[in-house]
Coordinates of C-alpha atoms (C1' of nucleotides) in Angstrom, one line a residue:
Chain F
M1 CA 4.1 -7.8 -14.0
G2 CA 4.2 -4.7 -16.1
G3 CA 6.1 -3.0 -13.2
K4 CA 8.9 -1.7 -15.3
D5 CA 7.6 1.9 -15.0
R6 CA 6.3 1.8 -11.7
F7 CA 7.8 4.7 -9.8
T8 CA 10.8 5.1 -12.0
R9 CA 13.1 7.7 -11.0
S10 CA 12.3 10.2 -13.7
Q11 CA 8.7 9.9 -13.0
L12 CA 9.4 10.6 -9.4
H13 CA 11.3 13.5 -10.2
K14 CA 8.5 15.0 -12.3
N15 CA 6.2 14.4 -9.4
D16 CA 8.5 15.9 -6.9
D17 CA 9.3 19.0 -8.9
K18 CA 5.5 19.6 -9.1
K19 CA 5.0 19.2 -5.5
G20 CA 8.3 20.9 -4.6
V21 CA 9.2 18.0 -2.4
E22 CA 12.4 16.1 -2.3
R23 CA 13.0 13.1 -0.3
M24 CA 16.5 11.8 -0.6
G25 CA 17.5 8.1 -0.1
T26 CA 14.4 6.1 -0.3
T27 CA 12.6 5.8 -3.6
M28 CA 9.3 4.3 -3.8
D29 CA 10.2 1.7 -6.4
K30 CA 12.8 0.4 -3.9
V31 CA 10.3 -0.1 -1.2
V32 CA 7.8 -1.7 -3.7
S33 CA 10.5 -4.1 -4.9
L34 CA 11.6 -5.1 -1.4
A35 CA 8.0 -5.4 -0.3
K36 CA 7.3 -7.9 -3.1
N37 CA 10.6 -9.7 -3.0
R38 CA 10.7 -10.2 0.8
G39 CA 6.9 -11.2 1.0
F40 CA 5.5 -7.8 2.6
I41 CA 3.0 -6.8 -0.2
F42 CA 2.3 -8.4 -3.6
P43 CA 0.2 -7.1 -6.4
G44 CA -3.4 -8.5 -6.1
S45 CA -4.5 -11.1 -8.4
E46 CA -1.2 -11.3 -10.0
I47 CA -1.4 -14.4 -11.9
Y48 CA -4.4 -12.9 -13.8
G49 CA -2.4 -9.8 -14.7
G50 CA -3.5 -8.2 -11.5
L51 CA -6.4 -6.1 -10.7
A52 CA -6.0 -2.3 -10.5
N53 CA -4.6 -1.0 -7.3
T54 CA -5.3 -4.0 -5.2
W55 CA -2.6 -5.4 -3.1
D56 CA -2.2 -8.4 -1.0
Y57 CA -0.2 -8.4 2.2
G58 CA 2.1 -11.3 2.2
P59 CA 3.5 -13.3 5.3
L60 CA 5.6 -10.6 6.5
G61 CA 3.2 -7.8 5.6
V62 CA 0.3 -9.3 7.4
E63 CA 2.6 -9.5 10.5
L64 CA 3.6 -5.8 10.1
K65 CA 0.1 -4.5 9.5
N66 CA -1.3 -6.6 12.4
N67 CA 1.4 -5.3 14.7
V68 CA 0.4 -1.6 13.5
K69 CA -3.2 -2.4 14.4
K70 CA -2.3 -4.0 17.6
A71 CA -0.2 -1.0 18.6
W72 CA -3.1 1.4 17.9
W73 CA -5.4 -0.8 19.7
K74 CA -3.2 -0.9 22.8
K75 CA -2.8 2.8 23.0
F76 CA -6.3 4.0 21.7
V77 CA -8.4 1.5 23.4
Q78 CA -6.9 -0.9 25.9
E79 CA -4.9 1.6 27.8
S80 CA -7.2 4.5 27.4
P81 CA -9.4 5.4 30.4
Y82 CA -12.1 6.7 28.1
N83 CA -12.3 4.3 25.0
V84 CA -14.0 1.0 24.2
G85 CA -13.8 -1.2 21.0
L86 CA -16.3 -2.3 18.4
D87 CA -16.6 -4.4 15.2
A88 CA -19.5 -3.4 13.1
A89 CA -20.8 -4.9 9.9
I90 CA -19.6 -3.8 6.6
L91 CA -23.0 -3.9 5.1
M92 CA -25.3 -1.3 6.7
N93 CA -28.9 -0.3 6.4
P94 CA -28.8 2.1 3.2
K95 CA -30.6 4.9 5.2
T96 CA -27.2 5.1 7.0
W97 CA -25.7 6.7 4.0
E98 CA -28.6 9.0 3.7
A99 CA -28.0 10.2 7.2
S100 CA -24.1 10.4 6.8
G101 CA -24.4 12.5 3.5
H102 CA -22.5 9.9 1.6
L103 CA -25.4 9.4 -0.9
T104 CA -25.4 12.9 -2.1
N105 CA -21.8 14.1 -1.2
F106 CA -20.0 11.1 -2.7
N107 CA -21.7 11.8 -6.1
D108 CA -19.2 14.1 -7.9
P109 CA -20.5 15.9 -11.0
M110 CA -17.9 15.4 -13.5
I111 CA -17.8 17.2 -17.0
D112 CA -15.5 16.8 -20.0
C113 CA -14.3 19.2 -22.4
K114 CA -15.0 17.7 -25.8
K115 CA -12.4 19.7 -27.7
C116 CA -9.2 19.2 -25.5
K117 CA -10.6 16.2 -23.5
S118 CA -9.8 17.8 -20.1
R119 CA -12.0 16.8 -17.2
F120 CA -13.5 19.0 -14.5
R121 CA -15.7 19.0 -11.6
A122 CA -18.9 20.7 -12.8
D123 CA -19.5 22.4 -9.4
K124 CA -15.9 23.7 -9.2
L125 CA -16.3 25.2 -12.8
I126 CA -19.4 26.9 -11.8
E127 CA -18.0 28.1 -8.5
S128 CA -14.9 29.7 -10.2
N129 CA -16.7 31.2 -13.1
I130 CA -20.0 32.5 -11.9
P131 CA -20.3 35.3 -9.1
A132 CA -21.9 33.8 -6.0
D133 CA -24.9 36.1 -6.2
Q134 CA -26.0 34.6 -9.4
I135 CA -26.0 31.1 -8.3
P136 CA -29.1 29.8 -6.7
G137 CA -27.9 28.4 -3.4
P138 CA -24.8 26.7 -2.3
V139 CA -23.1 25.0 -5.3
D140 CA -22.8 21.6 -3.9
G141 CA -26.5 21.6 -3.1
L142 CA -27.4 22.0 -6.8
D143 CA -28.8 19.1 -8.9
F144 CA -27.1 18.3 -12.2
Q145 CA -29.8 19.7 -14.4
T146 CA -29.2 23.1 -12.7
M147 CA -25.6 22.9 -13.0
Q148 CA -26.0 22.1 -16.6
Q149 CA -28.2 24.9 -17.2
L150 CA -25.8 27.4 -15.4
I151 CA -22.9 26.3 -17.5
E152 CA -25.0 26.8 -20.6
E153 CA -26.5 30.2 -19.7
H154 CA -23.0 31.6 -18.5
K155 CA -21.2 30.2 -21.6
I156 CA -18.5 28.8 -19.4
K157 CA -15.4 28.2 -21.2
C158 CA -12.9 25.3 -20.8
P159 CA -10.1 26.6 -18.4
E160 CA -7.6 24.6 -20.7
C161 CA -8.5 25.4 -24.1
G162 CA -11.1 28.1 -23.9
A163 CA -13.7 26.2 -26.0
H164 CA -17.4 25.8 -24.8
D165 CA -18.2 22.3 -25.8
F166 CA -18.8 20.2 -22.8
T167 CA -20.2 16.6 -22.4
P168 CA -23.3 16.4 -20.1
I169 CA -22.5 16.1 -16.7
R170 CA -21.9 12.7 -15.3
Q171 CA -22.2 11.3 -12.0
F172 CA -19.4 9.5 -10.2
N173 CA -20.6 7.5 -7.3
L174 CA -17.8 6.7 -4.8
M175 CA -19.6 4.0 -3.1
F176 CA -19.5 0.4 -4.1
K177 CA -22.9 -1.1 -4.8
T178 CA -24.0 -4.6 -4.2
Y179 CA -26.9 -6.5 -3.7
Q180 CA -28.4 -8.2 -0.6
G181 CA -30.1 -11.5 -1.4
V182 CA -29.8 -13.5 -4.6
T183 CA -31.9 -11.4 -6.9
E184 CA -30.4 -8.4 -8.3
S185 CA -33.4 -6.3 -8.0
K186 CA -33.5 -2.5 -7.1
K187 CA -34.8 -2.7 -3.7
D188 CA -32.2 -5.1 -2.5
E189 CA -29.5 -2.7 -3.5
I190 CA -27.0 -2.0 -0.6
Y191 CA -23.6 -0.4 -0.2
L192 CA -20.1 -1.4 1.1
R193 CA -19.4 1.0 3.9
P194 CA -17.3 3.8 2.7
E195 CA -16.2 4.6 6.2
T196 CA -16.3 2.7 9.4
A197 CA -17.4 5.9 11.3
Q198 CA -21.1 5.3 10.8
G199 CA -20.9 1.8 12.3
I200 CA -19.9 3.5 15.5
F201 CA -22.5 6.2 15.3
V202 CA -25.4 4.0 14.8
N203 CA -24.2 1.9 17.8
F204 CA -23.6 5.0 19.9
K205 CA -26.6 4.4 22.2
N206 CA -26.0 0.6 22.4
V207 CA -22.4 0.9 23.5
Q208 CA -23.1 3.8 26.0
R209 CA -25.8 1.9 27.8
A210 CA -24.2 -1.4 27.6
M211 CA -20.9 -0.3 28.9
R212 CA -22.5 2.3 31.3
K213 CA -20.2 4.9 29.7
K214 CA -20.3 8.6 30.7
I215 CA -19.3 11.3 28.5
P216 CA -16.6 11.9 27.6
F217 CA -15.8 8.5 26.0
G218 CA -14.9 7.1 22.7
I219 CA -15.5 4.0 20.6
G220 CA -12.7 2.6 18.5
Q221 CA -12.9 0.2 15.5
V222 CA -10.4 -1.4 13.1
G223 CA -11.9 -2.4 9.7
K224 CA -12.2 -2.2 5.9
S225 CA -14.0 0.2 4.1
F226 CA -14.4 0.7 0.3
R227 CA -14.5 3.8 -2.0
N228 CA -14.7 3.8 -5.8
E229 CA -11.9 6.5 -5.9
I230 CA -11.4 7.8 -9.5
T231 CA -7.8 7.8 -9.1
P232 CA -6.2 5.4 -6.7
G233 CA -2.5 5.0 -6.7
N234 CA 0.8 5.3 -5.1
F235 CA 1.2 1.7 -4.0
T236 CA -1.0 1.0 -1.1
F237 CA -1.4 4.6 -0.2
R238 CA -4.6 5.0 -2.2
T239 CA -6.7 2.0 -2.8
R240 CA -10.3 1.2 -3.3
E241 CA -10.4 -1.4 -0.4
F242 CA -8.7 -0.1 2.6
E243 CA -8.6 -0.3 6.3
Q244 CA -9.1 2.3 8.9
L245 CA -8.2 2.8 12.5
E246 CA -11.2 4.7 13.5
L247 CA -12.1 6.4 16.8
E248 CA -15.1 8.4 17.4
F249 CA -14.8 10.4 20.7
F250 CA -18.0 11.8 22.2
C251 CA -17.7 14.9 24.4
K252 CA -19.9 17.5 25.8
P253 CA -20.7 20.6 23.6
G254 CA -18.1 23.4 24.4
T255 CA -15.4 21.0 25.4
E256 CA -14.7 20.0 21.7
K257 CA -11.7 22.4 21.2
E258 CA -9.7 20.9 24.3
W259 CA -10.4 17.3 23.2
F260 CA -9.5 18.2 19.5
Q261 CA -6.0 19.3 21.1
Y262 CA -5.9 16.2 23.2
W263 CA -6.2 13.7 20.3
R264 CA -4.0 15.8 18.1
T265 CA -1.1 15.4 20.4
F266 CA -2.1 11.9 21.2
G267 CA -2.0 10.8 17.6
F268 CA 1.2 12.5 16.8
D269 CA 2.9 11.0 19.9
W270 CA 1.7 7.6 19.0
L271 CA 3.6 7.7 15.6
K272 CA 6.6 9.2 17.2
S273 CA 6.6 6.4 20.0
L274 CA 6.8 3.9 17.3
N275 CA 10.0 5.5 16.0
I276 CA 8.7 7.3 12.9
K277 CA 11.1 10.0 12.1
E278 CA 9.7 13.5 13.4
E279 CA 11.2 15.3 10.3
N280 CA 9.0 13.3 8.2
L281 CA 5.7 14.2 10.0
R282 CA 3.8 17.4 9.8
L283 CA 0.4 18.6 11.1
R284 CA -1.5 20.7 8.7
D285 CA -4.6 22.7 9.8
H286 CA -7.2 23.0 7.3
E287 CA -8.4 26.6 6.2
Q288 CA -11.9 27.4 6.7
E289 CA -12.9 27.0 3.1
E290 CA -11.2 23.5 3.0
L291 CA -13.2 22.0 5.7
P292 CA -15.8 19.3 4.9
H293 CA -19.4 19.9 5.3
Y294 CA -19.5 17.9 8.7
S295 CA -16.6 19.5 10.4
D296 CA -15.7 22.8 12.1
A297 CA -12.0 22.0 12.5
T298 CA -9.6 19.6 10.7
T299 CA -6.0 18.9 11.1
D300 CA -4.3 16.4 8.7
M301 CA -1.2 14.6 10.1
E302 CA 1.0 14.1 7.0
Y303 CA 4.0 12.0 6.3
L304 CA 6.7 12.7 3.7
F305 CA 6.6 9.7 1.5
P306 CA 9.0 9.5 -1.5
F307 CA 6.2 10.7 -3.6
G308 CA 5.6 13.7 -1.6
W309 CA 3.5 14.7 1.5
G310 CA 0.6 12.3 2.1
E311 CA -2.2 12.3 4.7
L312 CA -2.0 9.5 7.4
S313 CA -4.9 10.9 9.4
S314 CA -7.5 13.4 9.4
L315 CA -8.5 14.6 12.9
S316 CA -11.7 16.2 12.7
S317 CA -14.1 17.9 14.9
R318 CA -17.4 17.0 13.8
T319 CA -19.7 18.9 16.0
D320 CA -23.1 17.0 16.4
Y321 CA -23.4 16.6 12.7
D322 CA -23.3 12.7 12.7
L323 CA -25.6 12.0 15.7
R324 CA -28.1 14.6 14.7
R325 CA -28.3 13.4 11.2
H326 CA -28.9 9.9 12.5
M327 CA -31.7 11.2 14.9
E328 CA -33.3 13.0 11.9
I329 CA -33.3 10.1 9.6
S330 CA -34.0 7.2 12.2
G331 CA -36.3 9.0 14.4
Q332 CA -34.6 7.7 17.4
D333 CA -33.4 9.9 20.3
L334 CA -29.5 9.6 20.4
Q335 CA -29.2 12.3 23.1
Y336 CA -27.0 11.7 26.1
I337 CA -28.5 12.4 29.4
D338 CA -26.2 13.8 32.2
Q339 CA -27.9 12.6 35.3
N340 CA -25.9 14.6 37.6
A341 CA -26.3 18.0 35.9
N342 CA -29.8 17.0 34.7
E343 CA -28.9 17.9 31.2
R344 CA -29.6 16.2 27.8
F345 CA -27.7 16.9 24.8
I346 CA -26.3 15.6 21.6
P347 CA -22.6 15.0 22.2
Y348 CA -20.0 16.8 19.9
V349 CA -17.6 14.2 18.1
I350 CA -13.8 14.2 17.6
E351 CA -12.4 12.0 15.0
P352 CA -8.8 11.2 15.4
S353 CA -8.8 8.4 12.8
L354 CA -5.9 7.0 10.8
G355 CA -5.7 5.0 7.7
A356 CA -4.2 1.5 8.6
D357 CA -2.7 0.8 5.1
R358 CA -1.2 4.4 5.0
V359 CA 0.3 4.3 8.4
T360 CA 1.9 0.7 7.5
L361 CA 3.2 2.2 4.4
A362 CA 4.7 5.1 6.3
F363 CA 6.3 2.7 8.8
L364 CA 7.6 0.6 6.1
T365 CA 9.0 3.6 4.1
D366 CA 10.4 5.2 7.1
A367 CA 12.3 2.2 8.3
Y368 CA 13.8 1.6 5.0
E369 CA 17.7 2.3 4.9
E370 CA 20.3 1.6 2.7
E371 CA 23.4 1.7 5.1
K372 CA 26.9 2.1 3.9
I373 CA 29.0 0.1 6.5
D374 CA 32.5 0.8 4.8
E375 CA 34.1 1.4 1.4
K376 CA 32.7 -1.6 -0.3
D377 CA 30.1 -3.0 2.1
S378 CA 26.5 -1.9 2.5
R379 CA 23.2 -3.4 3.6
T380 CA 19.7 -2.8 3.4
V381 CA 17.9 -2.5 6.7
L382 CA 14.3 -1.9 7.8
R383 CA 14.6 -0.3 11.3
F384 CA 11.1 -1.1 12.5
H385 CA 10.3 -0.5 16.1
P386 CA 10.5 -4.1 17.7
A387 CA 6.9 -4.0 18.3
L388 CA 6.2 -3.6 14.7
A389 CA 8.8 -5.9 13.2
P390 CA 7.2 -9.0 11.5
Y391 CA 9.6 -11.3 13.3
K392 CA 11.0 -10.3 16.7
A393 CA 14.1 -12.7 16.4
C394 CA 15.6 -15.2 14.1
V395 CA 17.6 -18.2 15.5
L396 CA 20.6 -19.2 13.7
P397 CA 22.9 -22.2 14.2
L398 CA 26.4 -21.2 13.3
S399 CA 26.7 -24.5 11.5
K400 CA 24.1 -27.0 10.3
K401 CA 25.6 -29.3 12.7
L402 CA 24.1 -27.3 15.4
G403 CA 20.6 -27.3 13.9
K404 CA 18.9 -29.6 16.4
E405 CA 19.9 -27.4 19.5
A406 CA 19.0 -24.2 17.6
R407 CA 15.5 -25.5 16.7
D408 CA 14.7 -26.3 20.4
I409 CA 15.5 -22.6 21.1
Y410 CA 13.4 -21.4 18.1
G411 CA 10.5 -23.7 19.4
K412 CA 10.6 -22.0 22.9
L413 CA 10.6 -18.5 21.6
A414 CA 7.9 -19.2 18.9
S415 CA 5.5 -19.9 21.7
H416 CA 5.7 -16.2 22.6
W417 CA 6.4 -14.5 19.4
M418 CA 6.8 -14.7 15.6
V419 CA 10.4 -15.9 15.2
D420 CA 12.2 -17.0 12.3
Y421 CA 14.7 -19.8 11.8
D422 CA 17.5 -20.0 9.2
E423 CA 20.5 -22.3 8.7
T424 CA 21.3 -21.7 5.0
G425 CA 24.3 -19.6 3.8
S426 CA 26.9 -18.0 5.7
I427 CA 26.1 -16.4 9.0
G428 CA 26.8 -12.9 7.7
K429 CA 24.5 -13.5 4.8
R430 CA 21.8 -14.7 7.2
Y431 CA 22.2 -11.5 9.3
R432 CA 21.7 -9.3 6.1
R433 CA 18.6 -11.2 5.2
Q434 CA 17.1 -10.5 8.6
D435 CA 18.2 -6.8 8.3
E436 CA 16.3 -6.7 5.2
I437 CA 13.1 -7.7 6.7
G438 CA 13.6 -5.8 9.9
T439 CA 14.1 -8.5 12.4
P440 CA 15.5 -6.6 15.5
F441 CA 17.5 -9.6 17.0
C442 CA 19.4 -12.5 15.7
I443 CA 20.3 -15.4 18.0
T444 CA 23.2 -17.4 17.1
Y445 CA 23.7 -20.8 18.7
D446 CA 27.5 -21.8 18.2
F447 CA 30.0 -24.5 19.3
D448 CA 30.4 -23.1 22.7
S449 CA 26.8 -22.9 23.5
K450 CA 26.4 -26.4 24.5
D451 CA 29.0 -26.0 27.1
D452 CA 28.3 -22.6 28.5
G453 CA 24.5 -22.4 27.9
K454 CA 24.8 -19.0 26.2
V455 CA 24.1 -17.7 22.8
T456 CA 25.0 -14.5 20.9
V457 CA 22.2 -12.0 20.5
R458 CA 23.1 -9.6 17.6
D459 CA 21.3 -6.2 17.3
R460 CA 19.7 -5.2 14.0
D461 CA 20.5 -1.4 14.3
T462 CA 23.9 -1.4 15.9
M463 CA 25.2 -4.8 14.7
D464 CA 26.6 -5.3 18.2
Q465 CA 26.6 -8.6 19.9
I466 CA 26.4 -9.7 23.4
R467 CA 26.4 -13.1 24.9
L468 CA 23.4 -14.3 27.1
P469 CA 22.3 -17.4 28.9
I470 CA 19.6 -19.2 26.9
E471 CA 17.2 -19.1 29.7
E472 CA 17.2 -15.2 29.8
L473 CA 16.4 -14.9 26.3
S474 CA 12.7 -14.5 26.9
D475 CA 13.0 -11.9 29.4
Y476 CA 15.7 -10.0 27.3
L477 CA 13.5 -10.0 24.2
S478 CA 10.4 -9.4 26.0
E479 CA 11.8 -6.1 27.7
K480 CA 13.1 -5.0 24.2
I481 CA 10.0 -5.6 22.3
T482 CA 7.4 -4.1 24.9
F483 CA 5.5 -1.2 23.5
Chain Z
rG1 C1' -13.7 7.5 -17.5
rC2 C1' -10.1 10.7 -20.7
rG3 C1' -5.0 11.7 -22.6
rG4 C1' 0.0 9.8 -22.7
rG5 C1' 3.4 5.8 -21.8
rU6 C1' 4.8 0.5 -20.9
rG7 C1' 4.5 -5.1 -20.9
rU8 C1' 11.2 -10.3 -21.8
rA9 C1' 13.1 -14.8 -15.2
rG10 C1' 11.5 -13.1 -8.2
rU11 C1' 14.3 -8.0 -9.1
rU12 C1' 17.0 -4.7 -12.6
rU13 C1' 18.1 -4.7 -17.5
rA14 C1' 20.0 -6.9 -22.7
rG15 C1' 18.5 -8.7 -27.4
rU16 C1' 16.7 -10.8 -32.3
rG17 C1' 11.8 -12.1 -38.4
rG18 C1' 14.4 -18.3 -37.4
rU19 C1' 11.7 -20.7 -30.5
rA20 C1' 16.4 -15.7 -25.6
rA21 C1' 21.1 -13.3 -22.3
rA22 C1' 23.5 -11.0 -18.0
rA23 C1' 23.7 -9.4 -13.0
rC24 C1' 21.8 -9.9 -8.3
rA25 C1' 18.0 -12.7 -5.7
rA26 C1' 16.1 -18.0 -4.9
rG27 C1' 16.4 -23.7 -4.2
rA28 C1' 19.8 -28.2 -3.8
rG29 C1' 24.9 -29.9 -2.8
rC30 C1' 30.3 -29.1 -1.4
rC31 C1' 32.7 -25.8 1.7
rU32 C1' 32.3 -22.4 5.8
rU33 C1' 33.5 -21.6 13.7
rC34 C1' 30.1 -14.5 13.8
rC35 C1' 28.5 -9.7 9.3
rA36 C1' 26.5 -10.3 1.5
rA37 C1' 33.3 -15.6 0.2
rG38 C1' 34.0 -19.6 -3.5
rC39 C1' 32.5 -23.8 -6.7
rU40 C1' 28.6 -27.1 -9.0
rC41 C1' 23.7 -27.9 -10.6
rU42 C1' 18.4 -25.7 -11.2
rG43 C1' 14.7 -21.7 -13.7
rG44 C1' 11.4 -18.5 -18.9
rU45 C1' 5.5 -21.5 -24.1
rC46 C1' 9.3 -12.9 -24.2
rG47 C1' 1.0 -10.3 -20.7
rU48 C1' -3.2 -12.8 -23.6
rG49 C1' -5.9 -13.6 -28.4
rG50 C1' -5.9 -13.1 -33.6
rG51 C1' -3.6 -11.7 -38.2
rU52 C1' 0.8 -11.1 -41.9
rU53 C1' 4.6 -14.9 -42.9
rC54 C1' 7.7 -21.0 -44.6
rG55 C1' 8.5 -19.0 -39.5
rA56 C1' 7.1 -13.8 -34.5
rU57 C1' 9.0 -12.8 -28.5
rU58 C1' 10.3 -9.1 -32.7
rC59 C1' 5.7 -6.4 -37.5
rC60 C1' 0.1 -5.2 -37.5
rC61 C1' -4.8 -5.4 -35.0
rA62 C1' -7.4 -6.3 -30.6
rU63 C1' -7.7 -7.2 -25.6
rC64 C1' -5.9 -7.2 -20.6
rA65 C1' -2.9 -5.3 -17.0
rC66 C1' 0.3 -1.8 -15.1
rC67 C1' 2.6 3.2 -14.8
rC68 C1' 2.2 8.7 -15.2
rG69 C1' -1.2 13.2 -15.5
rC70 C1' -6.7 15.1 -14.4
rU71 C1' -10.9 15.1 -10.9
rC72 C1' -11.3 12.4 -5.4
rC73 C1' -9.6 11.3 -0.5
rA74 C1' -8.5 8.0 5.2

RNA sequence: GCGGGUGUAGUUUAGUGGUAAAACAAGAGCCUUCCAAGCUCUGGUCGUGGGUUCGAUUCCCAUCACCCGCUCCA
């Protein structure tokens, strides 16, 4: 619906020129189009004309995303000697957001120039136009009235057109509000969580005690978060409802730098181990002035999307900011007691979190390839790591007459993995269909199979075929798929 | 929210003041013994509502949605 202009090439070029980024081969509109056609990602609420920037994961998309989440959980929780899991509620006591700073810092003061209609952040405007010594305190701590006064007193001009004719400052709250209980009265106002991290922090003591964890240890959680972004966009890259792969790692103050390095490498290796192309990845350390208020070091892991470099993860060293704030607001003691050293301290936190939808999109984009086979033949193929592929295999009878036997094989494999079955069209066409959804193996049952008990296994990437006894299929696939 | 643009089949695109076309994709059938073969059949109240008109998908208005830019971010 109305997708005609979505990521057209001219717009991409415009975007690319601006960011000085070029990514040959894959364009976003092709990925979006394949995603919709093949059941990966559909526009949300489409029959009602859609709802801005909502996307629904289709049958293949949910497999892909679930596989991403599983692969993350496996490496960050299951196989980690340090970490345990959690699934906290989306709705939390509003005091949580007072402690986390979201109630104050998620309120962006926006101001519009009435003359040229440009929009600015009032705090940035003040920062860049008024000498620091004439500003009463840090800019992000000022209330709106003070900001308004400063802009008036210093006759700040619009950076675009030079006029001094601004609208009043308006507040953009990035948190989704809702109401607990059936009456919409003010006191029942609560928020959908803008990050999963706080669910972990408020459970720090519970988890530590219940699991008898010693520092250092981490708590991982996968879940949805909600932010009223002013400008979402770029397909599933920035949406108002999104899923996070969150890990909060608690360590002793003084050891945070080495753990920062540890998780920095760990996260990067995780992506590489799932076959993401290294040339499309980069780590970007934040400059001091770029750092968020809660962090003393931050490194973004970025992926080169067709629309430019985009942040997949923000590894951040959060000091004791979060637990300290929760101690202040809740009045509870969240200090860790080290019995051996007879010490008591607020742990420092390293947060190597990823955006689940972003990582999924990166894997999808990275896997996409239009391969030229010869002069007049080409194919579209998604080269997913087998652990991420929605279907691990597809069973194909060479002829419909062999359907019964092929279905038996399908049934056996389906008890282990997501497996597809297809008997329509020529064998070549069916291979191409599976290439396009990234199925790593196609298993063809032919006229000899009944006699020799063997089938052909065709590899997605090399298109090579081997012949294998039917009873060895499970072991063969199992070995290839393991992550 | 502001500014600009766009809405025709699953996708990409034609087209017209007299109720729409192509390619690819999809489904059914015939055929087909390992890499997109072929043949036959199947699809749309032209985003929604209103107006102008004998008549609108085409003109006008509104509305909704999407895309691009700005501010934001995992």
